[in-house]
Amino acid sequence: MGHSEERAEGAGPFITRLTWRLEEGGTAVWESRAARKRGTLAVRPAGAAESSERRADSAALARLRRLNSLAAGSFTIGGLLFAVGAALAQFSTAGPTLSATAYFIGGVFFTLGGYASLAQTVNAPRREGTAGELTTHAFRWWSYEPGRVDWLSTFLLFQGTLVFGVNLLDAFLQGLTARQTNRLVWTPDMIGCVLFLVSGHLAVIEVCHGRPCFHGRSLGWWIVAVNQLGSALFMVSALAAFTRPATDSLVNVGVANWGTLTGALCFAVAGVLQARERP
């Protein structure tokens, strides 16, 4: 493993998996997602054929469970409400206010899920020193750690939900011109979609340790993949929702609504799956 007895994996400046030799013999493997989601690292004693999980303390595990349940539930509810809003926009004749209301309430849940995901990352048990153990620190509401891929991914996700909130609030405004609609509603929508896609790409880096991969037996991989598909569908929807100044009409109303509906369902499904990725 080199002079430092450590082997780091990841992409660019980000380390997503670290393997090192223990003083008492054997090896330990820390993975970013496993540590922050399940509170575990893998330890293989000298002479053992297989590794076993070593967990953080009970306080850390209880904290991770609560935050994971909050994030999973919020994304599930938010995704379903977004799907309802898109269905109302596509099929209902009740007017845009009802659809906008469903979107806005769903956006509140998305923001709550985004913050819970960030808080889970901030309070994940840490690997410190060369011992095969995880250390728990006092609860924090916030940290600034852009050198961690999990922190940057969840931070951008949270920022994306906040930008979507601007978009959803402005959607209640009436009598806007095409240019005003594009500036106040469409532009925040596009920015939010970009932030979601970048966040999802960083999550792929984390779960794949740098290179694109397919891990069909990994729950974490499926959650990341379904979320990224949802982000891509949101982007398709946003592109179709641009208002043409010449005609004062959307590029394609059907694609905008169906892209939002299917993308939202992806986030709801990922939320259900996320409920199982816990200590």
PDB file of C-alpha atoms in Angstrom:
ATOM      1  CA  MET A   1       0.000   0.000   0.000  1.00  0.00           C
ATOM      2  CA  GLY A   2       2.970   2.290  -0.192  1.00  0.00           C
ATOM      3  CA  HIS A   3       5.004   4.067   2.402  1.00  0.00           C
ATOM      4  CA  SER A   4       1.929   5.437   4.196  1.00  0.00           C
ATOM      5  CA  GLU A   5       0.314   1.980   4.333  1.00  0.00           C
ATOM      6  CA  GLU A   6      -2.806   3.556   2.803  1.00  0.00           C
ATOM      7  CA  ARG A   7      -4.493   3.249  -0.576  1.00  0.00           C
ATOM      8  CA  ALA A   8      -6.897   6.024  -1.541  1.00  0.00           C
ATOM      9  CA  GLU A   9      -9.502   5.810  -4.294  1.00  0.00           C
ATOM     10  CA  GLY A  10     -11.776   8.453  -5.759  1.00  0.00           C
ATOM     11  CA  ALA A  11     -11.701  11.163  -8.401  1.00  0.00           C
ATOM     12  CA  GLY A  12      -9.657  14.349  -8.513  1.00  0.00           C
ATOM     13  CA  PRO A  13      -9.298  15.790  -4.996  1.00  0.00           C
ATOM     14  CA  PHE A  14     -12.062  13.585  -3.601  1.00  0.00           C
ATOM     15  CA  ILE A  15     -11.364  10.419  -1.621  1.00  0.00           C
ATOM     16  CA  THR A  16     -14.316   8.038  -1.570  1.00  0.00           C
ATOM     17  CA  ARG A  17     -12.615   4.859  -0.330  1.00  0.00           C
ATOM     18  CA  LEU A  18      -9.552   4.416   1.843  1.00  0.00           C
ATOM     19  CA  THR A  19      -7.832   1.143   2.692  1.00  0.00           C
ATOM     20  CA  TRP A  20      -5.126   0.908   5.359  1.00  0.00           C
ATOM     21  CA  ARG A  21      -3.256  -1.600   7.502  1.00  0.00           C
ATOM     22  CA  LEU A  22      -4.128  -1.853  11.168  1.00  0.00           C
ATOM     23  CA  GLU A  23      -1.425  -1.817  13.824  1.00  0.00           C
ATOM     24  CA  GLU A  24      -2.674  -5.119  15.209  1.00  0.00           C
ATOM     25  CA  GLY A  25      -2.609  -6.642  11.719  1.00  0.00           C
ATOM     26  CA  GLY A  26      -5.250  -6.944   9.061  1.00  0.00           C
ATOM     27  CA  THR A  27      -6.834  -4.156   7.053  1.00  0.00           C
ATOM     28  CA  ALA A  28      -9.657  -1.648   7.366  1.00  0.00           C
ATOM     29  CA  VAL A  29     -11.694  -0.103   4.549  1.00  0.00           C
ATOM     30  CA  TRP A  30     -13.546   3.190   4.911  1.00  0.00           C
ATOM     31  CA  GLU A  31     -16.087   4.132   2.255  1.00  0.00           C
ATOM     32  CA  SER A  32     -17.680   7.572   2.231  1.00  0.00           C
ATOM     33  CA  ARG A  33     -21.266   6.472   1.563  1.00  0.00           C
ATOM     34  CA  ALA A  34     -21.204   3.505   3.958  1.00  0.00           C
ATOM     35  CA  ALA A  35     -19.854   5.688   6.769  1.00  0.00           C
ATOM     36  CA  ARG A  36     -22.394   8.490   6.375  1.00  0.00           C
ATOM     37  CA  LYS A  37     -25.425   6.339   5.552  1.00  0.00           C
ATOM     38  CA  ARG A  38     -24.920   3.238   7.687  1.00  0.00           C
ATOM     39  CA  GLY A  39     -22.230   4.336  10.126  1.00  0.00           C
ATOM     40  CA  THR A  40     -19.918   1.448   9.228  1.00  0.00           C
ATOM     41  CA  LEU A  41     -16.475   0.595   7.972  1.00  0.00           C
ATOM     42  CA  ALA A  42     -15.122  -2.832   7.022  1.00  0.00           C
ATOM     43  CA  VAL A  43     -12.378  -4.580   8.998  1.00  0.00           C
ATOM     44  CA  ARG A  44     -10.606  -7.788   8.037  1.00  0.00           C
ATOM     45  CA  PRO A  45      -8.388  -9.185  10.827  1.00  0.00           C
ATOM     46  CA  ALA A  46      -5.060 -10.753   9.916  1.00  0.00           C
ATOM     47  CA  GLY A  47      -5.568 -14.238   8.548  1.00  0.00           C
ATOM     48  CA  ALA A  48      -9.334 -13.831   8.133  1.00  0.00           C
ATOM     49  CA  ALA A  49     -10.932 -14.732   4.819  1.00  0.00           C
ATOM     50  CA  GLU A  50     -13.669 -12.110   4.946  1.00  0.00           C
ATOM     51  CA  SER A  51     -14.252  -8.622   6.307  1.00  0.00           C
ATOM     52  CA  SER A  52     -16.837  -7.728   8.932  1.00  0.00           C
ATOM     53  CA  GLU A  53     -18.602  -4.447   9.619  1.00  0.00           C
ATOM     54  CA  ARG A  54     -17.501  -2.292  12.507  1.00  0.00           C
ATOM     55  CA  ARG A  55     -20.131   0.236  13.537  1.00  0.00           C
ATOM     56  CA  ALA A  56     -20.083   3.681  15.087  1.00  0.00           C
ATOM     57  CA  ASP A  57     -21.526   4.082  18.571  1.00  0.00           C
ATOM     58  CA  SER A  58     -25.257   3.848  19.249  1.00  0.00           C
ATOM     59  CA  ALA A  59     -25.717   7.635  19.495  1.00  0.00           C
ATOM     60  CA  ALA A  60     -24.299   8.146  16.019  1.00  0.00           C
ATOM     61  CA  LEU A  61     -26.400   5.341  14.557  1.00  0.00           C
ATOM     62  CA  ALA A  62     -29.598   6.724  16.106  1.00  0.00           C
ATOM     63  CA  ARG A  63     -28.783  10.166  14.708  1.00  0.00           C
ATOM     64  CA  LEU A  64     -28.193   8.751  11.213  1.00  0.00           C
ATOM     65  CA  ARG A  65     -31.469   6.812  11.359  1.00  0.00           C
ATOM     66  CA  ARG A  66     -33.482   9.913  12.279  1.00  0.00           C
ATOM     67  CA  LEU A  67     -31.910  12.082   9.588  1.00  0.00           C
ATOM     68  CA  ASN A  68     -32.214   9.342   6.973  1.00  0.00           C
ATOM     69  CA  SER A  69     -35.899   8.818   7.783  1.00  0.00           C
ATOM     70  CA  LEU A  70     -36.528  12.557   7.513  1.00  0.00           C
ATOM     71  CA  ALA A  71     -34.722  12.823   4.168  1.00  0.00           C
ATOM     72  CA  ALA A  72     -36.311   9.693   2.696  1.00  0.00           C
ATOM     73  CA  GLY A  73     -39.826  10.643   3.809  1.00  0.00           C
ATOM     74  CA  SER A  74     -39.454  14.216   2.585  1.00  0.00           C
ATOM     75  CA  PHE A  75     -38.258  13.213  -0.885  1.00  0.00           C
ATOM     76  CA  THR A  76     -40.995  10.605  -1.180  1.00  0.00           C
ATOM     77  CA  ILE A  77     -43.751  13.066  -0.264  1.00  0.00           C
ATOM     78  CA  GLY A  78     -42.181  15.885  -2.293  1.00  0.00           C
ATOM     79  CA  GLY A  79     -41.834  13.669  -5.350  1.00  0.00           C
ATOM     80  CA  LEU A  80     -45.440  12.526  -5.123  1.00  0.00           C
ATOM     81  CA  LEU A  81     -46.698  16.111  -4.752  1.00  0.00           C
ATOM     82  CA  PHE A  82     -44.640  17.206  -7.766  1.00  0.00           C
ATOM     83  CA  ALA A  83     -46.164  14.334  -9.735  1.00  0.00           C
ATOM     84  CA  VAL A  84     -49.638  15.464  -8.658  1.00  0.00           C
ATOM     85  CA  GLY A  85     -48.842  19.038  -9.709  1.00  0.00           C
ATOM     86  CA  ALA A  86     -47.671  17.879 -13.129  1.00  0.00           C
ATOM     87  CA  ALA A  87     -50.749  15.668 -13.560  1.00  0.00           C
ATOM     88  CA  LEU A  88     -53.006  18.609 -12.671  1.00  0.00           C
ATOM     89  CA  ALA A  89     -51.172  20.824 -15.151  1.00  0.00           C
ATOM     90  CA  GLN A  90     -51.551  18.232 -17.895  1.00  0.00           C
ATOM     91  CA  PHE A  91     -55.084  16.929 -17.314  1.00  0.00           C
ATOM     92  CA  SER A  92     -57.014  19.307 -15.044  1.00  0.00           C
ATOM     93  CA  THR A  93     -59.056  22.326 -16.114  1.00  0.00           C
ATOM     94  CA  ALA A  94     -59.031  23.811 -12.600  1.00  0.00           C
ATOM     95  CA  GLY A  95     -56.462  26.441 -13.555  1.00  0.00           C
ATOM     96  CA  PRO A  96     -52.747  26.910 -12.849  1.00  0.00           C
ATOM     97  CA  THR A  97     -53.092  27.928  -9.185  1.00  0.00           C
ATOM     98  CA  LEU A  98     -54.009  24.432  -7.982  1.00  0.00           C
ATOM     99  CA  SER A  99     -51.057  22.895  -9.814  1.00  0.00           C
ATOM    100  CA  ALA A 100     -48.710  25.631  -8.539  1.00  0.00           C
ATOM    101  CA  THR A 101     -49.880  24.977  -4.978  1.00  0.00           C
ATOM    102  CA  ALA A 102     -49.099  21.255  -5.253  1.00  0.00           C
ATOM    103  CA  TYR A 103     -45.683  22.113  -6.683  1.00  0.00           C
ATOM    104  CA  PHE A 104     -44.955  24.610  -3.905  1.00  0.00           C
ATOM    105  CA  ILE A 105     -45.872  22.255  -1.065  1.00  0.00           C
ATOM    106  CA  GLY A 106     -43.821  19.535  -2.757  1.00  0.00           C
ATOM    107  CA  GLY A 107     -40.938  21.995  -3.001  1.00  0.00           C
ATOM    108  CA  VAL A 108     -41.079  22.575   0.759  1.00  0.00           C
ATOM    109  CA  PHE A 109     -40.643  18.842   1.313  1.00  0.00           C
ATOM    110  CA  PHE A 110     -37.811  18.721  -1.243  1.00  0.00           C
ATOM    111  CA  THR A 111     -36.017  21.505   0.639  1.00  0.00           C
ATOM    112  CA  LEU A 112     -36.507  19.698   3.952  1.00  0.00           C
ATOM    113  CA  GLY A 113     -35.128  16.494   2.389  1.00  0.00           C
ATOM    114  CA  GLY A 114     -32.183  18.395   0.934  1.00  0.00           C
ATOM    115  CA  TYR A 115     -31.254  19.888   4.283  1.00  0.00           C
ATOM    116  CA  ALA A 116     -31.691  16.561   6.104  1.00  0.00           C
ATOM    117  CA  SER A 117     -29.312  14.976   3.577  1.00  0.00           C
ATOM    118  CA  LEU A 118     -26.755  17.708   4.198  1.00  0.00           C
ATOM    119  CA  ALA A 119     -27.138  17.399   7.979  1.00  0.00           C
ATOM    120  CA  GLN A 120     -26.604  13.646   7.713  1.00  0.00           C
ATOM    121  CA  THR A 121     -23.350  14.295   5.873  1.00  0.00           C
ATOM    122  CA  VAL A 122     -22.225  16.967   8.338  1.00  0.00           C
ATOM    123  CA  ASN A 123     -22.845  14.605  11.279  1.00  0.00           C
ATOM    124  CA  ALA A 124     -21.532  11.386   9.747  1.00  0.00           C
ATOM    125  CA  PRO A 125     -19.109   9.484  12.007  1.00  0.00           C
ATOM    126  CA  ARG A 126     -15.524  10.161  10.951  1.00  0.00           C
ATOM    127  CA  ARG A 127     -12.485   8.028  10.356  1.00  0.00           C
ATOM    128  CA  GLU A 128      -9.691   9.564  12.410  1.00  0.00           C
ATOM    129  CA  GLY A 129      -6.198   8.160  12.820  1.00  0.00           C
ATOM    130  CA  THR A 130      -5.212   4.626  11.845  1.00  0.00           C
ATOM    131  CA  ALA A 131      -7.477   2.690  14.205  1.00  0.00           C
ATOM    132  CA  GLY A 132     -10.259   0.693  12.597  1.00  0.00           C
ATOM    133  CA  GLU A 133     -12.974   2.743  14.287  1.00  0.00           C
ATOM    134  CA  LEU A 134     -15.356   5.593  13.550  1.00  0.00           C
ATOM    135  CA  THR A 135     -15.496   8.639  15.808  1.00  0.00           C
ATOM    136  CA  THR A 136     -18.705  10.486  16.707  1.00  0.00           C
ATOM    137  CA  HIS A 137     -18.742  14.245  17.284  1.00  0.00           C
ATOM    138  CA  ALA A 138     -21.341  16.561  18.793  1.00  0.00           C
ATOM    139  CA  PHE A 139     -24.306  17.342  16.576  1.00  0.00           C
ATOM    140  CA  ARG A 140     -23.805  20.259  14.186  1.00  0.00           C
ATOM    141  CA  TRP A 141     -26.385  22.099  12.077  1.00  0.00           C
ATOM    142  CA  TRP A 142     -23.822  23.205   9.518  1.00  0.00           C
ATOM    143  CA  SER A 143     -20.232  22.783   8.324  1.00  0.00           C
ATOM    144  CA  TYR A 144     -18.115  23.956   5.399  1.00  0.00           C
ATOM    145  CA  GLU A 145     -16.201  21.026   3.892  1.00  0.00           C
ATOM    146  CA  PRO A 146     -16.017  21.395   0.092  1.00  0.00           C
ATOM    147  CA  GLY A 147     -13.112  18.941  -0.030  1.00  0.00           C
ATOM    148  CA  ARG A 148     -15.545  16.087   0.754  1.00  0.00           C
ATOM    149  CA  VAL A 149     -17.482  14.756  -2.225  1.00  0.00           C
ATOM    150  CA  ASP A 150     -20.466  13.768  -0.058  1.00  0.00           C
ATOM    151  CA  TRP A 151     -20.648  17.235   1.506  1.00  0.00           C
ATOM    152  CA  LEU A 152     -20.402  18.983  -1.869  1.00  0.00           C
ATOM    153  CA  SER A 153     -23.019  16.687  -3.408  1.00  0.00           C
ATOM    154  CA  THR A 154     -25.576  17.195  -0.638  1.00  0.00           C
ATOM    155  CA  PHE A 155     -24.806  20.928  -0.378  1.00  0.00           C
ATOM    156  CA  LEU A 156     -25.501  21.437  -4.100  1.00  0.00           C
ATOM    157  CA  LEU A 157     -28.652  19.331  -3.768  1.00  0.00           C
ATOM    158  CA  PHE A 158     -29.862  21.563  -0.928  1.00  0.00           C
ATOM    159  CA  GLN A 159     -29.011  24.711  -2.910  1.00  0.00           C
ATOM    160  CA  GLY A 160     -30.925  23.293  -5.860  1.00  0.00           C
ATOM    161  CA  THR A 161     -34.037  22.854  -3.722  1.00  0.00           C
ATOM    162  CA  LEU A 162     -33.758  26.468  -2.529  1.00  0.00           C
ATOM    163  CA  VAL A 163     -33.498  27.755  -6.105  1.00  0.00           C
ATOM    164  CA  PHE A 164     -36.502  25.646  -7.073  1.00  0.00           C
ATOM    165  CA  GLY A 165     -38.339  27.380  -4.228  1.00  0.00           C
ATOM    166  CA  VAL A 166     -37.798  30.753  -5.961  1.00  0.00           C
ATOM    167  CA  ASN A 167     -39.110  29.258  -9.188  1.00  0.00           C
ATOM    168  CA  LEU A 168     -42.173  27.808  -7.434  1.00  0.00           C
ATOM    169  CA  LEU A 169     -43.004  31.044  -5.625  1.00  0.00           C
ATOM    170  CA  ASP A 170     -42.703  33.115  -8.792  1.00  0.00           C
ATOM    171  CA  ALA A 171     -45.033  30.669 -10.567  1.00  0.00           C
ATOM    172  CA  PHE A 172     -47.910  32.202  -8.563  1.00  0.00           C
ATOM    173  CA  LEU A 173     -47.370  35.587 -10.227  1.00  0.00           C
ATOM    174  CA  GLN A 174     -50.034  36.502 -12.759  1.00  0.00           C
ATOM    175  CA  GLY A 175     -49.918  38.606 -15.914  1.00  0.00           C
ATOM    176  CA  LEU A 176     -46.204  38.156 -16.610  1.00  0.00           C
ATOM    177  CA  THR A 177     -44.816  38.741 -20.094  1.00  0.00           C
ATOM    178  CA  ALA A 178     -42.870  35.977 -21.788  1.00  0.00           C
ATOM    179  CA  ARG A 179     -39.563  37.617 -20.916  1.00  0.00           C
ATOM    180  CA  GLN A 180     -40.602  38.087 -17.274  1.00  0.00           C
ATOM    181  CA  THR A 181     -41.710  34.464 -17.082  1.00  0.00           C
ATOM    182  CA  ASN A 182     -38.397  33.268 -18.481  1.00  0.00           C
ATOM    183  CA  ARG A 183     -36.433  35.447 -16.074  1.00  0.00           C
ATOM    184  CA  LEU A 184     -38.440  34.829 -12.897  1.00  0.00           C
ATOM    185  CA  VAL A 185     -39.711  31.267 -13.381  1.00  0.00           C
ATOM    186  CA  TRP A 186     -37.733  29.510 -16.104  1.00  0.00           C
ATOM    187  CA  THR A 187     -34.219  30.708 -15.163  1.00  0.00           C
ATOM    188  CA  PRO A 188     -34.377  29.533 -11.510  1.00  0.00           C
ATOM    189  CA  ASP A 189     -35.846  26.262 -12.792  1.00  0.00           C
ATOM    190  CA  MET A 190     -32.850  25.759 -15.093  1.00  0.00           C
ATOM    191  CA  ILE A 191     -30.353  26.670 -12.364  1.00  0.00           C
ATOM    192  CA  GLY A 192     -32.008  24.211  -9.983  1.00  0.00           C
ATOM    193  CA  CYS A 193     -31.873  21.462 -12.610  1.00  0.00           C
ATOM    194  CA  VAL A 194     -28.155  22.074 -13.222  1.00  0.00           C
ATOM    195  CA  LEU A 195     -27.448  21.946  -9.480  1.00  0.00           C
ATOM    196  CA  PHE A 196     -29.388  18.672  -9.202  1.00  0.00           C
ATOM    197  CA  LEU A 197     -27.448  17.151 -12.104  1.00  0.00           C
ATOM    198  CA  VAL A 198     -24.057  18.207 -10.708  1.00  0.00           C
ATOM    199  CA  SER A 199     -25.036  16.921  -7.269  1.00  0.00           C
ATOM    200  CA  GLY A 200     -26.084  13.610  -8.823  1.00  0.00           C
ATOM    201  CA  HIS A 201     -22.834  13.353 -10.764  1.00  0.00           C
ATOM    202  CA  LEU A 202     -20.854  13.792  -7.542  1.00  0.00           C
ATOM    203  CA  ALA A 203     -23.020  11.102  -5.925  1.00  0.00           C
ATOM    204  CA  VAL A 204     -22.114   8.770  -8.809  1.00  0.00           C
ATOM    205  CA  ILE A 205     -18.433   9.544  -8.208  1.00  0.00           C
ATOM    206  CA  GLU A 206     -18.899   8.707  -4.530  1.00  0.00           C
ATOM    207  CA  VAL A 207     -20.662   5.382  -5.022  1.00  0.00           C
ATOM    208  CA  CYS A 208     -18.459   4.317  -7.973  1.00  0.00           C
ATOM    209  CA  HIS A 209     -15.179   5.653  -6.509  1.00  0.00           C
ATOM    210  CA  GLY A 210     -14.394   7.794  -9.533  1.00  0.00           C
ATOM    211  CA  ARG A 211     -15.386   5.860 -12.631  1.00  0.00           C
ATOM    212  CA  PRO A 212     -18.864   5.142 -14.007  1.00  0.00           C
ATOM    213  CA  CYS A 213     -20.001   1.742 -12.799  1.00  0.00           C
ATOM    214  CA  PHE A 214     -22.921  -0.650 -12.511  1.00  0.00           C
ATOM    215  CA  HIS A 215     -23.428  -2.193  -9.090  1.00  0.00           C
ATOM    216  CA  GLY A 216     -26.710  -4.045  -9.449  1.00  0.00           C
ATOM    217  CA  ARG A 217     -26.561  -5.444  -5.905  1.00  0.00           C
ATOM    218  CA  SER A 218     -25.818  -2.099  -4.278  1.00  0.00           C
ATOM    219  CA  LEU A 219     -28.829  -0.269  -2.857  1.00  0.00           C
ATOM    220  CA  GLY A 220     -26.829   2.952  -2.750  1.00  0.00           C
ATOM    221  CA  TRP A 221     -26.039   2.659  -6.473  1.00  0.00           C
ATOM    222  CA  TRP A 222     -29.719   2.231  -7.360  1.00  0.00           C
ATOM    223  CA  ILE A 223     -30.697   5.254  -5.255  1.00  0.00           C
ATOM    224  CA  VAL A 224     -28.080   7.418  -6.967  1.00  0.00           C
ATOM    225  CA  ALA A 225     -29.002   6.127 -10.444  1.00  0.00           C
ATOM    226  CA  VAL A 226     -32.763   6.678 -10.009  1.00  0.00           C
ATOM    227  CA  ASN A 227     -32.189  10.159  -8.573  1.00  0.00           C
ATOM    228  CA  GLN A 228     -29.929  11.085 -11.475  1.00  0.00           C
ATOM    229  CA  LEU A 229     -32.542   9.862 -13.952  1.00  0.00           C
ATOM    230  CA  GLY A 230     -35.062  12.073 -12.176  1.00  0.00           C
ATOM    231  CA  SER A 231     -32.691  15.047 -12.451  1.00  0.00           C
ATOM    232  CA  ALA A 232     -32.245  14.420 -16.183  1.00  0.00           C
ATOM    233  CA  LEU A 233     -36.019  14.284 -16.684  1.00  0.00           C
ATOM    234  CA  PHE A 234     -36.386  17.542 -14.740  1.00  0.00           C
ATOM    235  CA  MET A 235     -33.863  19.126 -17.114  1.00  0.00           C
ATOM    236  CA  VAL A 236     -35.808  17.899 -20.158  1.00  0.00           C
ATOM    237  CA  SER A 237     -38.939  19.380 -18.605  1.00  0.00           C
ATOM    238  CA  ALA A 238     -37.221  22.717 -17.948  1.00  0.00           C
ATOM    239  CA  LEU A 239     -35.937  22.973 -21.530  1.00  0.00           C
ATOM    240  CA  ALA A 240     -39.450  22.315 -22.832  1.00  0.00           C
ATOM    241  CA  ALA A 241     -40.910  24.930 -20.452  1.00  0.00           C
ATOM    242  CA  PHE A 242     -39.116  27.894 -22.057  1.00  0.00           C
ATOM    243  CA  THR A 243     -41.643  30.525 -23.149  1.00  0.00           C
ATOM    244  CA  ARG A 244     -41.187  31.743 -26.727  1.00  0.00           C
ATOM    245  CA  PRO A 245     -41.398  35.557 -26.705  1.00  0.00           C
ATOM    246  CA  ALA A 246     -42.765  35.607 -30.254  1.00  0.00           C
ATOM    247  CA  THR A 247     -45.746  33.358 -29.510  1.00  0.00           C
ATOM    248  CA  ASP A 248     -46.014  33.655 -25.698  1.00  0.00           C
ATOM    249  CA  SER A 249     -46.265  29.850 -25.548  1.00  0.00           C
ATOM    250  CA  LEU A 250     -44.082  27.081 -24.132  1.00  0.00           C
ATOM    251  CA  VAL A 251     -41.737  25.110 -26.361  1.00  0.00           C
ATOM    252  CA  ASN A 252     -43.698  21.940 -25.575  1.00  0.00           C
ATOM    253  CA  VAL A 253     -46.293  21.842 -22.797  1.00  0.00           C
ATOM    254  CA  GLY A 254     -46.705  18.064 -22.894  1.00  0.00           C
ATOM    255  CA  VAL A 255     -42.976  17.351 -22.608  1.00  0.00           C
ATOM    256  CA  ALA A 256     -42.689  19.890 -19.779  1.00  0.00           C
ATOM    257  CA  ASN A 257     -45.489  18.267 -17.784  1.00  0.00           C
ATOM    258  CA  TRP A 258     -44.559  14.652 -18.484  1.00  0.00           C
ATOM    259  CA  GLY A 259     -40.883  15.328 -17.797  1.00  0.00           C
ATOM    260  CA  THR A 260     -41.778  16.784 -14.406  1.00  0.00           C
ATOM    261  CA  LEU A 261     -44.205  13.956 -13.622  1.00  0.00           C
ATOM    262  CA  THR A 262     -41.795  11.116 -14.454  1.00  0.00           C
ATOM    263  CA  GLY A 263     -38.837  12.877 -12.870  1.00  0.00           C
ATOM    264  CA  ALA A 264     -40.814  13.464  -9.685  1.00  0.00           C
ATOM    265  CA  LEU A 265     -41.803   9.805  -9.545  1.00  0.00           C
ATOM    266  CA  CYS A 266     -38.106   8.901  -9.807  1.00  0.00           C
ATOM    267  CA  PHE A 267     -37.376  11.004  -6.718  1.00  0.00           C
ATOM    268  CA  ALA A 268     -40.312   9.428  -4.890  1.00  0.00           C
ATOM    269  CA  VAL A 269     -39.064   5.911  -5.732  1.00  0.00           C
ATOM    270  CA  ALA A 270     -35.531   6.840  -4.662  1.00  0.00           C
ATOM    271  CA  GLY A 271     -36.974   8.180  -1.400  1.00  0.00           C
ATOM    272  CA  VAL A 272     -38.647   4.832  -0.720  1.00  0.00           C
ATOM    273  CA  LEU A 273     -35.376   3.033  -1.454  1.00  0.00           C
ATOM    274  CA  GLN A 274     -33.433   5.479   0.716  1.00  0.00           C
ATOM    275  CA  ALA A 275     -35.592   4.559   3.700  1.00  0.00           C
ATOM    276  CA  ARG A 276     -33.858   1.159   3.637  1.00  0.00           C
ATOM    277  CA  GLU A 277     -30.310   2.538   3.413  1.00  0.00           C
ATOM    278  CA  ARG A 278     -29.857   3.134   7.118  1.00  0.00           C
ATOM    279  CA  PRO A 279     -27.915   1.691  10.057  1.00  0.00           C
TER     280      PRO A 279
END
